[in-house]
Amino acid sequence: MTHPPALPIRFAILGAGRMGAEHGLALVGLPEVQVVAVADPVEAAARKVARITRAARTYADPLDAIHNPEVQAVIIVTPTSTHAALIEAAALAGKAIFCEKPVAADLTETERVMHLVQQQGVPFQIGFQRRYDASFMQARERILAGEVGQVEQFSATGRDPAPPPLEYLKVSGGIFLDQAIHDLDIARFLVGEVKEVMAIGDVKVDPAIATIGDADTTTVLLTFENGAQGVVQNSRRAVYGYDVRTEVFGSGGKLVMDATPKTPLVRYGEGVTSDHYHFFMDRFKDAYRAEIAAFVSALTQGRDPTPGAHDALESLRLALACTRSLNEGRPVRVQDVQATPEAQVGG
Amino acid sequence: MTHPPALPIRFAILGAGRMGAEHGLALVGLPEVQVVAVADPVEAAARKVARITRAARTYADPLDAIHNPEVQAVIIVTPTSTHAALIEAAALAGKAIFCEKPVAADLTETERVMHLVQQQGVPFQIGFQRRYDASFMQARERILAGEVGQVEQFSATGRDPAPPPLEYLKVSGGIFLDQAIHDLDIARFLVGEVKEVMAIGDVKVDPAIATIGDADTTTVLLTFENGAQGVVQNSRRAVYGYDVRTEVFGSGGKLVMDATPKTPLVRYGEGVTSDHYHFFMDRFKDAYRAEIAAFVSALTQGRDPTPGAHDALESLRLALACTRSLNEGRPVRVQDVQATPEAQVGG
Amino acid sequence: MTHPPALPIRFAILGAGRMGAEHGLALVGLPEVQVVAVADPVEAAARKVARITRAARTYADPLDAIHNPEVQAVIIVTPTSTHAALIEAAALAGKAIFCEKPVAADLTETERVMHLVQQQGVPFQIGFQRRYDASFMQARERILAGEVGQVEQFSATGRDPAPPPLEYLKVSGGIFLDQAIHDLDIARFLVGEVKEVMAIGDVKVDPAIATIGDADTTTVLLTFENGAQGVVQNSRRAVYGYDVRTEVFGSGGKLVMDATPKTPLVRYGEGVTSDHYHFFMDRFKDAYRAEIAAFVSALTQGRDPTPGAHDALESLRLALACTRSLNEGRPVRVQDVQATPEAQVGG
Amino acid sequence: MTHPPALPIRFAILGAGRMGAEHGLALVGLPEVQVVAVADPVEAAARKVARITRAARTYADPLDAIHNPEVQAVIIVTPTSTHAALIEAAALAGKAIFCEKPVAADLTETERVMHLVQQQGVPFQIGFQRRYDASFMQARERILAGEVGQVEQFSATGRDPAPPPLEYLKVSGGIFLDQAIHDLDIARFLVGEVKEVMAIGDVKVDPAIATIGDADTTTVLLTFENGAQGVVQNSRRAVYGYDVRTEVFGSGGKLVMDATPKTPLVRYGEGVTSDHYHFFMDRFKDAYRAEIAAFVSALTQGRDPTPGAHDALESLRLALACTRSLNEGRPVRVQDVQATPEAQVGG
């Protein structure tokens, strides 16, 4: 892809599930973009997203879409286990890449692929959509502008309405890599790198989750490199809905990012009641649109998209440190989590 | 247009200003729709919206777009003074019509055009977008379900950040027709028809508004046909932003529709502070999308779109009653506001 | 009473009901005060309040307490119909007077008694406790400091959980004098005098209220002398609790006084729920304490207590104007509500 | 003191500082109580509280008040270092005891004195006033009633506007014993006993605090005996005010106890702003009254007051465990924190 590219930029969407349709809607709202192809082994799904995006071609195999010479950029929203291979293929083919998190559940593999992306020099963005939520974006600007002074304490809560299916959990890499990583990435985004973690966790929601060696309820203590203190609490189940609350406290004040009622309607009857979000796509609908718009904007302006390879790698390393701390029942220094030597050589 | 029509339905957007672009984005997100034409005397504007909507054709004259035989439905977002003539042309051409409010500032003309639309049997929707805001939609459902019991009191506040340009105000029909009509339409939507109004008003924001015989700050007392009592307060200027608050009180409780903070971020420093909406398009962004989706959905399912000709007419009549009450300093019965006899004969 | 008086100031509490006990608690918390007597025809009630206040004497007849030479100040919380006579007796005896609103339901009688109070030069305070609520006090300070600029619109809602007994309503003077007068007094406190009112009202809560010629649900349009516009809505019944909301809007911003949740506890389950006040004494507990403290403070410092005779009179006149407007179905100028000529002569 | 005692119960207040005056006001509002004595080495202070409470006697030495045979119950609000000795004297004299926290900064001394209290059989209450705040009381009832199901996660934040003077801090026992202990006690109150803690902490507010070996900013990870996970964050300085937020999450929902705006007034100007509490006595004013009323109520009804000796001891042990964890940089089991052997023999 030339920089800046001739417009419109021609996209392929790899994966035509819920996120494929969502990102398709985001793309079709951008005049700088033309979606030319959609790939999914389920033909009906591919056709549906092609109809939404007015894409001319559908493919069963995402590799065929990648190798279509018309395609300049790809959106990877296929199953997690395929991410690394598709990134690799796209990078080798010189395509710009937006990929849902994670690259891989494995640090060695992630390092290898991120290294390749950088060698090939293709634009790469990882799907930490919260960074494009208005509250987190504005919080970061305010922190950088010194509005809370020196950051001293960080606190994040992330709870989903209900756990995903066990089949999904088995290949998810565990609660820290799959769920808490959003809160951990926001910790890095707003406060900085983490030096050490101490995690506790348990199975409280579904005993089946214990059988696959995962936890569903966790709490982590964090020490940041800059001396700030942090906590992250997660649960796979909140009967009242989708619960994401983040607080940054410093010498000059504090910022709280907490979902307002989903609908601006308050009911006075038995108590005073409002509604809560029940679905991450509702809560972060605008953020999903904004991250795609930012990716496109970076491409058209020849800037590096963000968050990129470095954030994909470091947020994974942090999540892996939490996993190790929980497994070993002791504090773990984040920099002690490293790819295996062979991998490092290979990378 | 056949019912149900073959998909996609082919649209023309008449008027390529801010609302044309906004409705264009809504249309392009709907797979049932193909935008085939955009009309605007300013060619660059037309091209811009055509690029957003991937429309093949642009026209300088909206009548040319209406008469393009490919076009099955039109979105009218041209200047207010042209609405009636374009509705008339589109109705005679058998096109489905979505038109921003108002049809006309004049009851006689509005009755004539709405009558024509009904005679021609073309689908017609008027742009009272608040009816598609999640809070008002849910409020209506809850009221119909009996959640607040018998409705007894209604209260609405509508304030804009700043008045529009004087040139716009001169042809706007006055504050009740231009601004308060949204609150008055919601009063009808949530409570029912209004029997009598008593309005007071004044110029507090800009003395120039007095020179064109308009008010910029008004308060209206309403008596509904069903016995409920109501108040509507409007101002053309609120330094803190866009202020829309509505309350429905009844024997079983009350509902309050009030904008939550624009960004779910609360700042603790000097006091506890959050942001407010400053722009109606931000506050009702989702409602603008939803009203277009509802129009398209009505077309594909062969249902009458809503709000339609009756609401266009009755909300205008109510706004005119407020205007008359303010001018004459006395209570006015809404049914006493009628088109002029010639018009009635003509209609 | 000398100014400043020797401490402690010796009080009698006339009336040992709920308000007598409440004001007794306020007095006993003030070191400048000694309660020496409590009067109530119900001996047990008088004894109970005497025990709370450590008062040495109880009386059956409040006049005996007034004429006790030890007593320097009286708190009148007897039934409304006795207020005027007790104020008269206390004024003639030279005692400082705090009296629950109203002085009388009748303008002629109120003028006569307030005139006497002023002639006798005794300190007098009327029990509009909302003026001592932190939110209303601070709002007034902010308005006077120019924080909302020129006041342009006022809006107040006042709803009680349930109507009082019919026997009480019969002698209450009607909804405007008994209930709305608090909102009307706050309108005067925050915005200024009212020029004209237009009231609508009805019986929606209990048909028995119609049989005594009263309304239970009312809405009033107000035009202030300074040109501001206002509305006041009242209801005798709100199933969700005690509902007092007041808004002052001006060229520089707006202030909203609305009860926060009674308990700072939010519950997340089926929706997000908090509690509402169900009782005016809960909502205004601190204001009741503060108004008594302010009365004592005025006495010790030799200042005129506030709100005094003028406010007792003018807020009553405003409430009577609302009553007349409702009865006659037309706008009423407040200054047209005058005492009967005989009374004026007598006064 | 007999059970139930003849009324009124005769109290002495030991210590006539701010808390002495505050508890004096609480006592004087209770008809079951007569304050007969106030003790303070500063005679003017003692007289001031005597005037508030109408107490007949003042003493310079609290032991003289304890040994006044009229006195049946004492309120100990003297400097912390004198608590243990005064409790001991009062217990030996058979007086009912309310004592501000802590008994002592030392577990050995606390165990010894609490043991004595129990041996003497005198009623004893420790001043953890938050347990009598309406939000925490109601939260506990709701948790016990099963409203949040099984408790799974606890989170508490406690921040003061500014650190106390260094002289005070030197004898305070450290941040966990002096400040965090309120949050730790609430953790025990709402969730149960804690098994293990891991604390991090630092000096961020004032370097002088480091010179006395204390921290001013801390974060603690807690594992409860029942398996729940917890975090407690504290800071000695919050520029925006007094910040106490507590959350209990469980299988059935969550409860959030967070201070509503201090004044129910919202200002719309540059943003939407409300006020925050700046002082713990404002935030917990009602709780301070309620804990004294509860103490008196327990005395009159012959019940054991709560929280008593057990809570004084166990909340201290938990705070000491946090201190040890911070000092040693490792997780600490709470039951490993024990009084020294000599002390245990002595106790």
Coordinates of N, CA and C in Angstrom, one line a residue, chain B residues 95-206:
Chain B
K95 N -43.5 8.6 -5.1 CA -42.4 8.2 -4.3 C -42.7 8.2 -2.8
A96 N -42.1 7.2 -2.1 CA -42.2 7.2 -0.6 C -41.4 8.5 -0.1
I97 N -41.9 9.1 1.0 CA -41.3 10.4 1.4 C -40.9 10.4 2.8
F98 N -39.7 10.7 3.1 CA -39.3 11.1 4.5 C -38.9 12.6 4.4
C99 N -39.6 13.4 5.3 CA -39.3 14.8 5.2 C -39.0 15.4 6.6
E100 N -37.9 16.1 6.7 CA -37.6 16.9 8.0 C -38.8 17.7 8.3
K101 N -39.1 17.9 9.6 CA -40.1 18.9 10.0 C -39.6 20.3 9.7
P102 N -40.5 21.2 9.4 CA -42.0 21.1 9.2 C -42.3 20.9 7.7
V103 N -43.6 20.5 7.5 CA -44.1 20.5 6.1 C -44.1 21.9 5.6
A104 N -44.7 22.8 6.4 CA -44.8 24.2 6.1 C -45.1 24.9 7.4
A105 N -44.9 26.2 7.5 CA -45.2 27.0 8.7 C -46.6 27.4 8.7
D106 N -47.3 27.0 7.7 CA -48.7 27.5 7.5 C -49.7 26.3 7.6
L107 N -50.7 26.4 8.3 CA -51.6 25.3 8.5 C -52.4 25.0 7.2
T108 N -52.7 26.0 6.5 CA -53.5 25.8 5.2 C -52.7 25.0 4.3
E109 N -51.4 25.4 4.1 CA -50.5 24.7 3.1 C -50.2 23.3 3.6
T110 N -50.0 23.2 4.9 CA -49.7 21.8 5.5 C -50.9 20.9 5.2
E111 N -52.1 21.4 5.5 CA -53.3 20.6 5.3 C -53.4 20.2 3.8
R112 N -53.2 21.1 2.9 CA -53.3 20.8 1.5 C -52.3 19.7 1.1
V113 N -51.1 19.8 1.6 CA -50.0 18.9 1.1 C -50.2 17.5 1.8
M114 N -50.6 17.5 3.0 CA -50.8 16.2 3.7 C -52.1 15.5 3.1
H115 N -53.0 16.3 2.7 CA -54.2 15.7 2.0 C -53.8 15.1 0.7
L116 N -52.9 15.7 0.0 CA -52.4 15.2 -1.3 C -51.7 13.9 -1.1
V117 N -50.8 13.9 -0.1 CA -50.0 12.7 0.3 C -51.0 11.5 0.5
Q118 N -52.0 11.8 1.3 CA -53.0 10.7 1.6 C -53.8 10.3 0.3
Q119 N -54.1 11.2 -0.5 CA -54.8 10.9 -1.7 C -53.9 10.0 -2.6
Q120 N -52.7 10.3 -2.7 CA -51.8 9.6 -3.6 C -51.4 8.3 -2.9
G121 N -51.6 8.1 -1.6 CA -51.3 6.8 -1.0 C -49.8 6.5 -0.9
V122 N -49.0 7.6 -0.9 CA -47.5 7.3 -0.8 C -47.2 7.3 0.7
P123 N -46.2 6.4 1.1 CA -45.7 6.4 2.5 C -45.1 7.7 2.8
F124 N -45.4 8.2 4.0 CA -44.9 9.5 4.4 C -44.5 9.5 5.9
Q125 N -43.3 10.0 6.1 CA -42.9 10.1 7.5 C -42.3 11.5 7.8
I126 N -42.6 12.1 8.9 CA -42.1 13.5 9.3 C -41.0 13.3 10.3
G127 N -40.0 14.2 10.2 CA -38.8 13.9 11.0 C -38.9 14.4 12.5
F128 N -39.8 13.9 13.3 CA -39.7 14.1 14.7 C -38.9 13.0 15.3
Q129 N -37.6 13.2 15.3 CA -36.6 12.2 15.6 C -36.7 11.8 17.1
R130 N -37.2 12.7 18.0 CA -37.2 12.3 19.4 C -38.0 11.1 19.7
R131 N -39.1 10.9 18.8 CA -39.9 9.7 19.0 C -39.1 8.4 18.9
Y132 N -37.9 8.5 18.3 CA -37.1 7.3 18.1 C -35.9 7.3 19.0
D133 N -35.8 8.2 19.9 CA -34.8 8.2 21.0 C -35.2 7.1 22.0
A134 N -34.2 6.3 22.4 CA -34.5 5.1 23.3 C -35.3 5.5 24.5
S135 N -35.0 6.7 25.1 CA -35.7 7.0 26.3 C -37.2 7.3 26.1
F136 N -37.5 8.1 25.0 CA -38.9 8.4 24.7 C -39.6 7.2 24.2
M137 N -39.0 6.4 23.4 CA -39.7 5.1 23.0 C -40.0 4.2 24.1
Q138 N -39.0 4.1 25.0 CA -39.3 3.2 26.2 C -40.3 3.8 27.1
A139 N -40.3 5.1 27.2 CA -41.3 5.8 28.1 C -42.7 5.5 27.6
R140 N -42.8 5.7 26.3 CA -44.2 5.5 25.7 C -44.6 4.0 26.0
E141 N -43.7 3.1 25.7 CA -44.1 1.7 26.0 C -44.5 1.5 27.4
R142 N -43.8 2.1 28.3 CA -44.1 1.9 29.8 C -45.4 2.6 30.1
I143 N -45.6 3.7 29.5 CA -46.9 4.4 29.8 C -48.1 3.6 29.3
L144 N -47.9 3.1 28.1 CA -49.0 2.3 27.5 C -49.2 1.0 28.3
A145 N -48.1 0.5 28.9 CA -48.2 -0.7 29.7 C -48.8 -0.4 31.1
G146 N -49.1 0.9 31.3 CA -49.7 1.2 32.6 C -48.7 1.5 33.8
E147 N -47.4 1.6 33.4 CA -46.5 1.6 34.5 C -46.6 2.9 35.4
V148 N -47.0 4.0 34.8 CA -47.2 5.2 35.6 C -48.6 5.4 35.9
G149 N -49.5 4.5 35.7 CA -50.9 4.6 36.0 C -51.5 5.6 35.0
Q150 N -52.5 6.4 35.6 CA -53.1 7.4 34.8 C -52.2 8.6 34.8
V151 N -51.9 9.1 33.6 CA -51.0 10.3 33.5 C -51.7 11.5 34.0
E152 N -51.0 12.2 34.9 CA -51.6 13.4 35.5 C -50.9 14.7 35.2
Q153 N -49.5 14.6 35.1 CA -48.8 15.9 34.9 C -47.6 15.6 33.9
F154 N -47.4 16.6 33.1 CA -46.3 16.5 32.1 C -45.5 17.7 32.2
S155 N -44.2 17.6 32.0 CA -43.3 18.7 32.1 C -42.2 18.5 31.1
A156 N -41.9 19.5 30.3 CA -40.8 19.4 29.3 C -40.0 20.7 29.3
T157 N -38.7 20.6 29.2 CA -37.8 21.7 29.0 C -37.0 21.5 27.8
G158 N -36.9 22.5 26.9 CA -36.1 22.4 25.8 C -35.3 23.6 25.6
R159 N -34.0 23.5 25.7 CA -33.1 24.7 25.5 C -32.0 24.4 24.6
D160 N -31.7 25.3 23.6 CA -30.6 25.2 22.7 C -29.4 25.9 23.3
P161 N -28.2 25.5 22.9 CA -27.0 26.3 23.3 C -27.0 27.7 22.9
A162 N -27.5 28.0 21.7 CA -27.4 29.4 21.2 C -28.4 29.5 20.1
P163 N -29.0 30.7 19.8 CA -30.0 30.8 18.8 C -29.4 30.6 17.4
P164 N -30.2 30.2 16.5 CA -29.7 30.1 15.1 C -29.6 31.5 14.5
P165 N -29.0 31.7 13.3 CA -28.8 33.0 12.7 C -30.2 33.7 12.5
L166 N -30.2 35.0 12.5 CA -31.4 35.7 12.4 C -32.1 35.4 11.0
E167 N -31.3 35.2 10.0 CA -31.8 34.9 8.7 C -32.7 33.6 8.7
Y168 N -32.2 32.7 9.5 CA -32.9 31.4 9.7 C -34.2 31.7 10.5
L169 N -34.1 32.5 11.5 CA -35.2 32.7 12.4 C -36.4 33.4 11.7
K170 N -36.0 34.3 10.7 CA -37.0 35.1 10.0 C -38.0 34.2 9.3
V171 N -37.5 33.0 8.8 CA -38.4 32.1 8.0 C -38.7 30.9 8.8
S172 N -38.5 30.9 10.1 CA -38.6 29.7 10.9 C -40.1 29.5 11.3
G173 N -40.9 30.5 11.3 CA -42.2 30.4 11.8 C -42.4 30.7 13.2
G174 N -41.3 31.1 13.9 CA -41.3 31.4 15.3 C -40.9 30.3 16.2
I175 N -40.6 30.6 17.4 CA -40.0 29.6 18.4 C -40.9 28.4 18.6
F176 N -42.2 28.6 18.6 CA -43.1 27.4 18.9 C -43.0 26.5 17.7
L177 N -43.0 27.0 16.5 CA -43.0 26.1 15.3 C -41.7 25.5 15.1
D178 N -40.7 26.3 15.4 CA -39.3 25.8 15.1 C -38.6 25.0 16.2
Q179 N -38.8 25.4 17.4 CA -38.1 24.7 18.5 C -39.0 24.0 19.4
A180 N -40.0 24.7 20.0 CA -40.9 24.0 21.0 C -41.7 22.9 20.4
I181 N -41.8 22.9 19.0 CA -42.7 21.8 18.4 C -42.2 20.4 18.8
H182 N -40.9 20.3 19.0 CA -40.4 19.0 19.4 C -40.9 18.6 20.8
D183 N -41.0 19.5 21.7 CA -41.5 19.2 23.0 C -43.0 19.0 22.9
L184 N -43.6 19.8 22.1 CA -45.1 19.7 22.0 C -45.5 18.4 21.3
D185 N -44.7 18.0 20.3 CA -44.9 16.7 19.7 C -44.7 15.5 20.7
I186 N -43.7 15.6 21.5 CA -43.5 14.6 22.6 C -44.6 14.6 23.6
A187 N -45.2 15.8 23.9 CA -46.4 15.8 24.8 C -47.5 15.0 24.2
R188 N -47.7 15.2 22.9 CA -48.8 14.4 22.2 C -48.4 13.0 22.2
F189 N -47.2 12.7 21.9 CA -46.7 11.3 21.8 C -46.9 10.5 23.1
L190 N -46.6 11.2 24.2 CA -46.6 10.5 25.5 C -47.9 10.6 26.3
V191 N -48.6 11.7 26.1 CA -49.8 12.0 26.9 C -51.1 12.0 26.1
G192 N -51.0 12.6 25.0 CA -52.2 12.7 24.1 C -52.5 14.1 23.6
E193 N -53.7 14.3 23.0 CA -53.9 15.6 22.4 C -54.2 16.7 23.5
V194 N -53.9 17.9 23.1 CA -53.9 19.0 24.0 C -55.2 19.8 23.7
K195 N -55.9 20.2 24.8 CA -57.2 20.9 24.6 C -57.0 22.4 24.6
E196 N -56.2 22.9 25.5 CA -56.0 24.3 25.6 C -54.6 24.7 26.1
V197 N -54.1 25.8 25.6 CA -52.8 26.3 26.0 C -52.9 27.8 26.5
M198 N -51.9 28.1 27.3 CA -51.8 29.5 27.7 C -50.3 29.7 27.7
A199 N -49.8 30.6 26.9 CA -48.4 30.8 26.7 C -47.9 32.2 27.2
I200 N -46.8 32.3 27.8 CA -46.1 33.6 28.0 C -44.7 33.5 27.4
G201 N -44.2 34.6 27.0 CA -42.9 34.6 26.3 C -42.3 36.0 26.2
D202 N -41.1 36.0 25.8 CA -40.3 37.3 25.9 C -39.0 37.1 25.1
V203 N -38.4 38.3 24.9 CA -37.1 38.2 24.3 C -36.0 38.5 25.3
K204 N -35.2 37.6 25.7 CA -34.2 37.7 26.7 C -32.8 37.5 26.2
V205 N -32.7 36.8 25.1 CA -31.4 36.4 24.6 C -30.8 37.4 23.6
D206 N -31.6 37.9 22.7 CA -31.1 38.7 21.6 C -32.2 39.7 21.2

